[in-house]
PDB file of C-alpha atoms in Angstrom:
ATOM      1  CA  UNK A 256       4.962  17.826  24.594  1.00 82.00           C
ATOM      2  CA  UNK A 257       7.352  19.989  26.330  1.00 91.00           C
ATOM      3  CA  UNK A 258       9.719  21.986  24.191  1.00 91.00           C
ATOM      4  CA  UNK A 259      13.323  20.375  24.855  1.00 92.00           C
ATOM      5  CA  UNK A 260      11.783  16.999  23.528  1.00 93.00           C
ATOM      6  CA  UNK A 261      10.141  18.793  20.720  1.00 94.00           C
ATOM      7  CA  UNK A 262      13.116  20.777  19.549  1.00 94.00           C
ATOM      8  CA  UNK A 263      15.072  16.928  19.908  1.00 94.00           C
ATOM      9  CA  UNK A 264      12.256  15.842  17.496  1.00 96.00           C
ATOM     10  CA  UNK A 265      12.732  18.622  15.228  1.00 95.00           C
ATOM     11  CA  UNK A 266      16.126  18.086  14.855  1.00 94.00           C
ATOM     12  CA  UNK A 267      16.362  14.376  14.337  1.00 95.00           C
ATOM     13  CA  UNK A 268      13.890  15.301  11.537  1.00 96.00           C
ATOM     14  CA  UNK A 269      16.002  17.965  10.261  1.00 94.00           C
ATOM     15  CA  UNK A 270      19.065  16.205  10.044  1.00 92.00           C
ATOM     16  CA  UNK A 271      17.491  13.137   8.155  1.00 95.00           C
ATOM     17  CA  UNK A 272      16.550  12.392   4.804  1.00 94.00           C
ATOM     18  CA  UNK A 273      15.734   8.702   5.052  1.00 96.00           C
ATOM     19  CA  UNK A 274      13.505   6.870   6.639  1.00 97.00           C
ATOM     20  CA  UNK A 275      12.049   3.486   6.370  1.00 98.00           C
ATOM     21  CA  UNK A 276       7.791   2.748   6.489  1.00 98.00           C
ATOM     22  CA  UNK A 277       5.967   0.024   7.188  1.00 98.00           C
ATOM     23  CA  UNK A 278       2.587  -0.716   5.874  1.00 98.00           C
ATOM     24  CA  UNK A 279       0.094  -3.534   6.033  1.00 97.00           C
ATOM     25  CA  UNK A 280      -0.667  -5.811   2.784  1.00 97.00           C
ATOM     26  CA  UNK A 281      -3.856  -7.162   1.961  1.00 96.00           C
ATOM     27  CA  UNK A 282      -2.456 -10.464   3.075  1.00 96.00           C
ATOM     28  CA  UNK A 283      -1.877  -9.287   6.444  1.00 94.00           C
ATOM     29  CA  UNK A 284       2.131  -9.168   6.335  1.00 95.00           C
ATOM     30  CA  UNK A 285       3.854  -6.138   7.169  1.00 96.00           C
ATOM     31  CA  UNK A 286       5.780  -4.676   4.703  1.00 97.00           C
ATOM     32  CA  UNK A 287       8.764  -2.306   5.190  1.00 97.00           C
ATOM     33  CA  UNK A 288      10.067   0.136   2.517  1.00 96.00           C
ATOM     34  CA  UNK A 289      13.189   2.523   2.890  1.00 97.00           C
ATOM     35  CA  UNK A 290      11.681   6.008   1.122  1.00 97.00           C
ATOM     36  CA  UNK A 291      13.156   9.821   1.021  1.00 95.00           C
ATOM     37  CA  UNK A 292      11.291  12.207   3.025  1.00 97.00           C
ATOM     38  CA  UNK A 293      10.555  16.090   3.875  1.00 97.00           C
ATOM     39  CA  UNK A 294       9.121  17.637   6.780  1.00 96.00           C
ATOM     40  CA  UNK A 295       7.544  20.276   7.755  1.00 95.00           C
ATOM     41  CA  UNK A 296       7.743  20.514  11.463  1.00 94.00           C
ATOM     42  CA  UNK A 297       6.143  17.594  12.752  1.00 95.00           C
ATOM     43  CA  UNK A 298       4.305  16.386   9.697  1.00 97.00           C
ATOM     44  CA  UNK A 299       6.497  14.541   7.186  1.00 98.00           C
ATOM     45  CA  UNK A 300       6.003  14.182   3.216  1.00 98.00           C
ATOM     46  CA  UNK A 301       7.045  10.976   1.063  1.00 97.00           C
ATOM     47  CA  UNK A 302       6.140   9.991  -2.594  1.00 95.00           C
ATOM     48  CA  UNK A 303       6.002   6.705  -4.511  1.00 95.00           C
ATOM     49  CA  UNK A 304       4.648   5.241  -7.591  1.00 93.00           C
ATOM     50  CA  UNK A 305       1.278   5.894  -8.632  1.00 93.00           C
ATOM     51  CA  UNK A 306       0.569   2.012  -8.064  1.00 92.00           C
ATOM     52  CA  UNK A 307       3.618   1.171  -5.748  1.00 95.00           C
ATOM     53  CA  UNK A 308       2.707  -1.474  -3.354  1.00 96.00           C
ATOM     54  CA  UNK A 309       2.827   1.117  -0.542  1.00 96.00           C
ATOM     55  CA  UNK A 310       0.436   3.092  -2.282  1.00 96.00           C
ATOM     56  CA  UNK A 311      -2.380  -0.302  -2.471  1.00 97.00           C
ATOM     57  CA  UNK A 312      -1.314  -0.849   1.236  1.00 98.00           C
ATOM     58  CA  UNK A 313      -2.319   2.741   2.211  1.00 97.00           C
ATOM     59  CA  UNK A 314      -5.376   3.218   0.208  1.00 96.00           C
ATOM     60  CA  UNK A 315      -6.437  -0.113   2.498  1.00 97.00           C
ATOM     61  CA  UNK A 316      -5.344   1.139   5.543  1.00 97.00           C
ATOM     62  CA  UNK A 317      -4.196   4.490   6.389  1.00 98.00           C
ATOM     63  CA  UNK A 318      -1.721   3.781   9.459  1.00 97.00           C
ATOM     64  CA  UNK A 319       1.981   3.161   9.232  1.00 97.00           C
ATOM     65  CA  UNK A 320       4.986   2.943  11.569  1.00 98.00           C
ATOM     66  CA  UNK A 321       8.185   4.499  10.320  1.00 98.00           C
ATOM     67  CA  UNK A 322      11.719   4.298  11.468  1.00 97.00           C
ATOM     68  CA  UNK A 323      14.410   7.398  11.343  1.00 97.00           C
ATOM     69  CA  UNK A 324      18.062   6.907  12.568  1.00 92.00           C
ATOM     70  CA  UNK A 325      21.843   6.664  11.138  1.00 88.00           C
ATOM     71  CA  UNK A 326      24.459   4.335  12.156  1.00 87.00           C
ATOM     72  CA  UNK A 327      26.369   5.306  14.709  1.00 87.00           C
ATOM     73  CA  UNK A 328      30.089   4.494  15.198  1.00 90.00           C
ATOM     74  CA  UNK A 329      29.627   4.263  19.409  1.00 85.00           C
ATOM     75  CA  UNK A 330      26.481   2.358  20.807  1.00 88.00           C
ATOM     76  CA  UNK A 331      25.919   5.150  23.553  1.00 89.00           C
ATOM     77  CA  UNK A 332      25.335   7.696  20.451  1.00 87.00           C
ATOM     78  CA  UNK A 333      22.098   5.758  19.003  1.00 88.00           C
ATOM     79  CA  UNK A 334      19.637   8.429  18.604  1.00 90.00           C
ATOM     80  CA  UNK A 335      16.357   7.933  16.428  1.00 93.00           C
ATOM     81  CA  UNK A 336      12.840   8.160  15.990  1.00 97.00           C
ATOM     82  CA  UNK A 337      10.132   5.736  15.494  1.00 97.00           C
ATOM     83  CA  UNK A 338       6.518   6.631  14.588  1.00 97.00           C
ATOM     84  CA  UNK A 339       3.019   5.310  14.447  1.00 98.00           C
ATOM     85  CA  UNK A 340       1.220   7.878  12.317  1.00 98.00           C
ATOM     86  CA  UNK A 341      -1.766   7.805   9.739  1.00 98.00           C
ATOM     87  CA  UNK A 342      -0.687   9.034   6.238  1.00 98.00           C
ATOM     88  CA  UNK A 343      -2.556  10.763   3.824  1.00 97.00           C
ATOM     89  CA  UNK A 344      -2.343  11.357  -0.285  1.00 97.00           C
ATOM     90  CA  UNK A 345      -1.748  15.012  -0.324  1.00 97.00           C
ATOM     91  CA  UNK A 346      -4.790  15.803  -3.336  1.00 96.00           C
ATOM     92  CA  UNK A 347      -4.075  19.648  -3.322  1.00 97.00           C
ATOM     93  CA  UNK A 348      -1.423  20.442  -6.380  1.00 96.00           C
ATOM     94  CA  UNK A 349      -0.697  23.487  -4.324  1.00 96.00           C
ATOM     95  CA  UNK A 350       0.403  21.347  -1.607  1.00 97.00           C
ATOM     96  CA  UNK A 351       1.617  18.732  -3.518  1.00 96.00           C
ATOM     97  CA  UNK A 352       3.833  21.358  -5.527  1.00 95.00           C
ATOM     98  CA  UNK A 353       5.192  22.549  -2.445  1.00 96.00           C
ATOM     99  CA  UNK A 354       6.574  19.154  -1.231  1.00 96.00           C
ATOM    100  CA  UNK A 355       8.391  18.390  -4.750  1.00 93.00           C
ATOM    101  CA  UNK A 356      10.141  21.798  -4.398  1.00 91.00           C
ATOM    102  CA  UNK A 357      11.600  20.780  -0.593  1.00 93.00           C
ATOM    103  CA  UNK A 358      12.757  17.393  -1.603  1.00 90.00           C
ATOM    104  CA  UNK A 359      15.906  18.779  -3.808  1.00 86.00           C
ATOM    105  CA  UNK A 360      16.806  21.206  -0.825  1.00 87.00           C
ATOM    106  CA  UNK A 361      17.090  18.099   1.371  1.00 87.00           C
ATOM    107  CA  UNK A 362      19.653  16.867  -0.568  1.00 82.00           C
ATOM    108  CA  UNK A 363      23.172  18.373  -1.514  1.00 77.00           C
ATOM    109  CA  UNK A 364      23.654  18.978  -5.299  1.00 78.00           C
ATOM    110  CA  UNK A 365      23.903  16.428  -7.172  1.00 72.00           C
ATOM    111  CA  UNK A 366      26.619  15.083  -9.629  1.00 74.00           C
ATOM    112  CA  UNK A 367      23.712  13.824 -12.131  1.00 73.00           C
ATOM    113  CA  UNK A 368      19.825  12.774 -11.852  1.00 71.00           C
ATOM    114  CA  UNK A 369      18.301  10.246 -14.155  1.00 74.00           C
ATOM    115  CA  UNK A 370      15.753  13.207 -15.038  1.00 75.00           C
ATOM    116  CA  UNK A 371      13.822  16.388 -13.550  1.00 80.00           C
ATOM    117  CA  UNK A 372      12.011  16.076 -10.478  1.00 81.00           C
ATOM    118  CA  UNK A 373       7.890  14.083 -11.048  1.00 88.00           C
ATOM    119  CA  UNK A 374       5.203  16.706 -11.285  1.00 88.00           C
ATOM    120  CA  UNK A 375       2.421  15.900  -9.199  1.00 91.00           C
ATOM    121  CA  UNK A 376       0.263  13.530 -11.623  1.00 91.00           C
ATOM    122  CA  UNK A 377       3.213  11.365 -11.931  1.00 93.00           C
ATOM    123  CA  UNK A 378       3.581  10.294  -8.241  1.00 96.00           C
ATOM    124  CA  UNK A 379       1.539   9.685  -5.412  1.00 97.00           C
ATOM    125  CA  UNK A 380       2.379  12.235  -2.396  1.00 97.00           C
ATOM    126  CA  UNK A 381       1.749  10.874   1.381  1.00 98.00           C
ATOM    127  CA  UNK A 382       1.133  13.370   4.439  1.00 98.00           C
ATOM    128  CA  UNK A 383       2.130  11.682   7.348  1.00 98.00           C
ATOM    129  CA  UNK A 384       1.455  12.680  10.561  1.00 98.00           C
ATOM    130  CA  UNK A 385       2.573  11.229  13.652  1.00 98.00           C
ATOM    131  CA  UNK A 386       0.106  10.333  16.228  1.00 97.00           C
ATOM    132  CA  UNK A 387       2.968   8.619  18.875  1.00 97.00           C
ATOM    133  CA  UNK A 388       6.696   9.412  18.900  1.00 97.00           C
ATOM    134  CA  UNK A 389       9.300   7.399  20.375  1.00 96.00           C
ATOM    135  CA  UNK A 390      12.506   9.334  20.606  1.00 95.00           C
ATOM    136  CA  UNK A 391      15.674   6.862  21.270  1.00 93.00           C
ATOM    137  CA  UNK A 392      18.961   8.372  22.776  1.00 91.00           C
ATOM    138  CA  UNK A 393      21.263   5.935  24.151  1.00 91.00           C
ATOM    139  CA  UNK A 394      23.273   8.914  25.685  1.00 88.00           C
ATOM    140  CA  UNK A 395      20.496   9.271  28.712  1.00 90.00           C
ATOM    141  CA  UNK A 396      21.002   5.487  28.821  1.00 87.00           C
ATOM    142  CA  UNK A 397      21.032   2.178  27.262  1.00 91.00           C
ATOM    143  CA  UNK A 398      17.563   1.659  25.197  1.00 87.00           C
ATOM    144  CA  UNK A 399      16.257   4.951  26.790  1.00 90.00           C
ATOM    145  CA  UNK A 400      13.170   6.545  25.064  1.00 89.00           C
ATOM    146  CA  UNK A 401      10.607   8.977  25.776  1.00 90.00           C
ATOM    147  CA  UNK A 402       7.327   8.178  24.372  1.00 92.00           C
ATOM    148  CA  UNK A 403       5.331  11.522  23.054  1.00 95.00           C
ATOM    149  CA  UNK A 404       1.503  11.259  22.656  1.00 93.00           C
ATOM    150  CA  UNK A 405       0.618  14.210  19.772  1.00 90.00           C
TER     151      UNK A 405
END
């Protein structure tokens, strides 16, 4: 990956705080969920409930597409990312400490929260990291992408 597409990665990562998964069910439908997220470079951190539906689908089956963009107010300014990855519950409380501290910085202050922040025996943390990257940015062209193998 050469560094002008990684640093475009980076910061379409950076400048998002949403993004939307999609796992498989048992049943075989896919099922897409809009969750927060963190990052750390190219590997990106989400949590759920202990026995959210996402968290059955990934115990199953480990792989998951995701989905990061924003609406934008002129079609040629579509940028985004999409993602096949493999995610991972993060099982170190050192590591899964970490990740609950960088959520809040994602996010400007806020006016009130329902409570304090889950410690790590109250959610289920994912690891995800990407194994393809699509990078969409209509300003290089209508529907242009370049596809990154990592």
């Amino acid at each position: 990956m050469d560094k002008e597409i990684k640093d475009k990665i980076q910061t379409l990562l950076d400048q998002h705080r949403v993004m939307t998964v999609a796992t498989l069910r048992a049943d075989g439908w896919p099922q897409a969920t809009t969750v927060g997220y963190v990052n750390d470079g190219l590997t990106l951190y989400f949590l759920c409930g202990l026995d959210s539906q996402k968290a059955s689908n990934l115990a199953r089956d480990d792989r998951l597409s995701l989905t990061i963009d924003h609406d934008a107010p002129q079609v040629m300014e579509i940028t985004g990312l999409s993602m096949a990855a493999r995610a991972h519950p993060v099982t170190d409380r050192s590591e899964a400490e970490k990740v609950l501290r960088m959520l809040p910085m994602k996010y400007p202050p806020q006016v009130s929260m329902p409570g304090p922040m889950p410690t790590p025996d109250q959610v289920r943390i994912f690891r995800v990291m990407p194994s393809v990257i699509s990078v969409l940015d209509y300003s290089k062209g209508f529907g242009h992408t370049d596809l990154v193998t990592v």
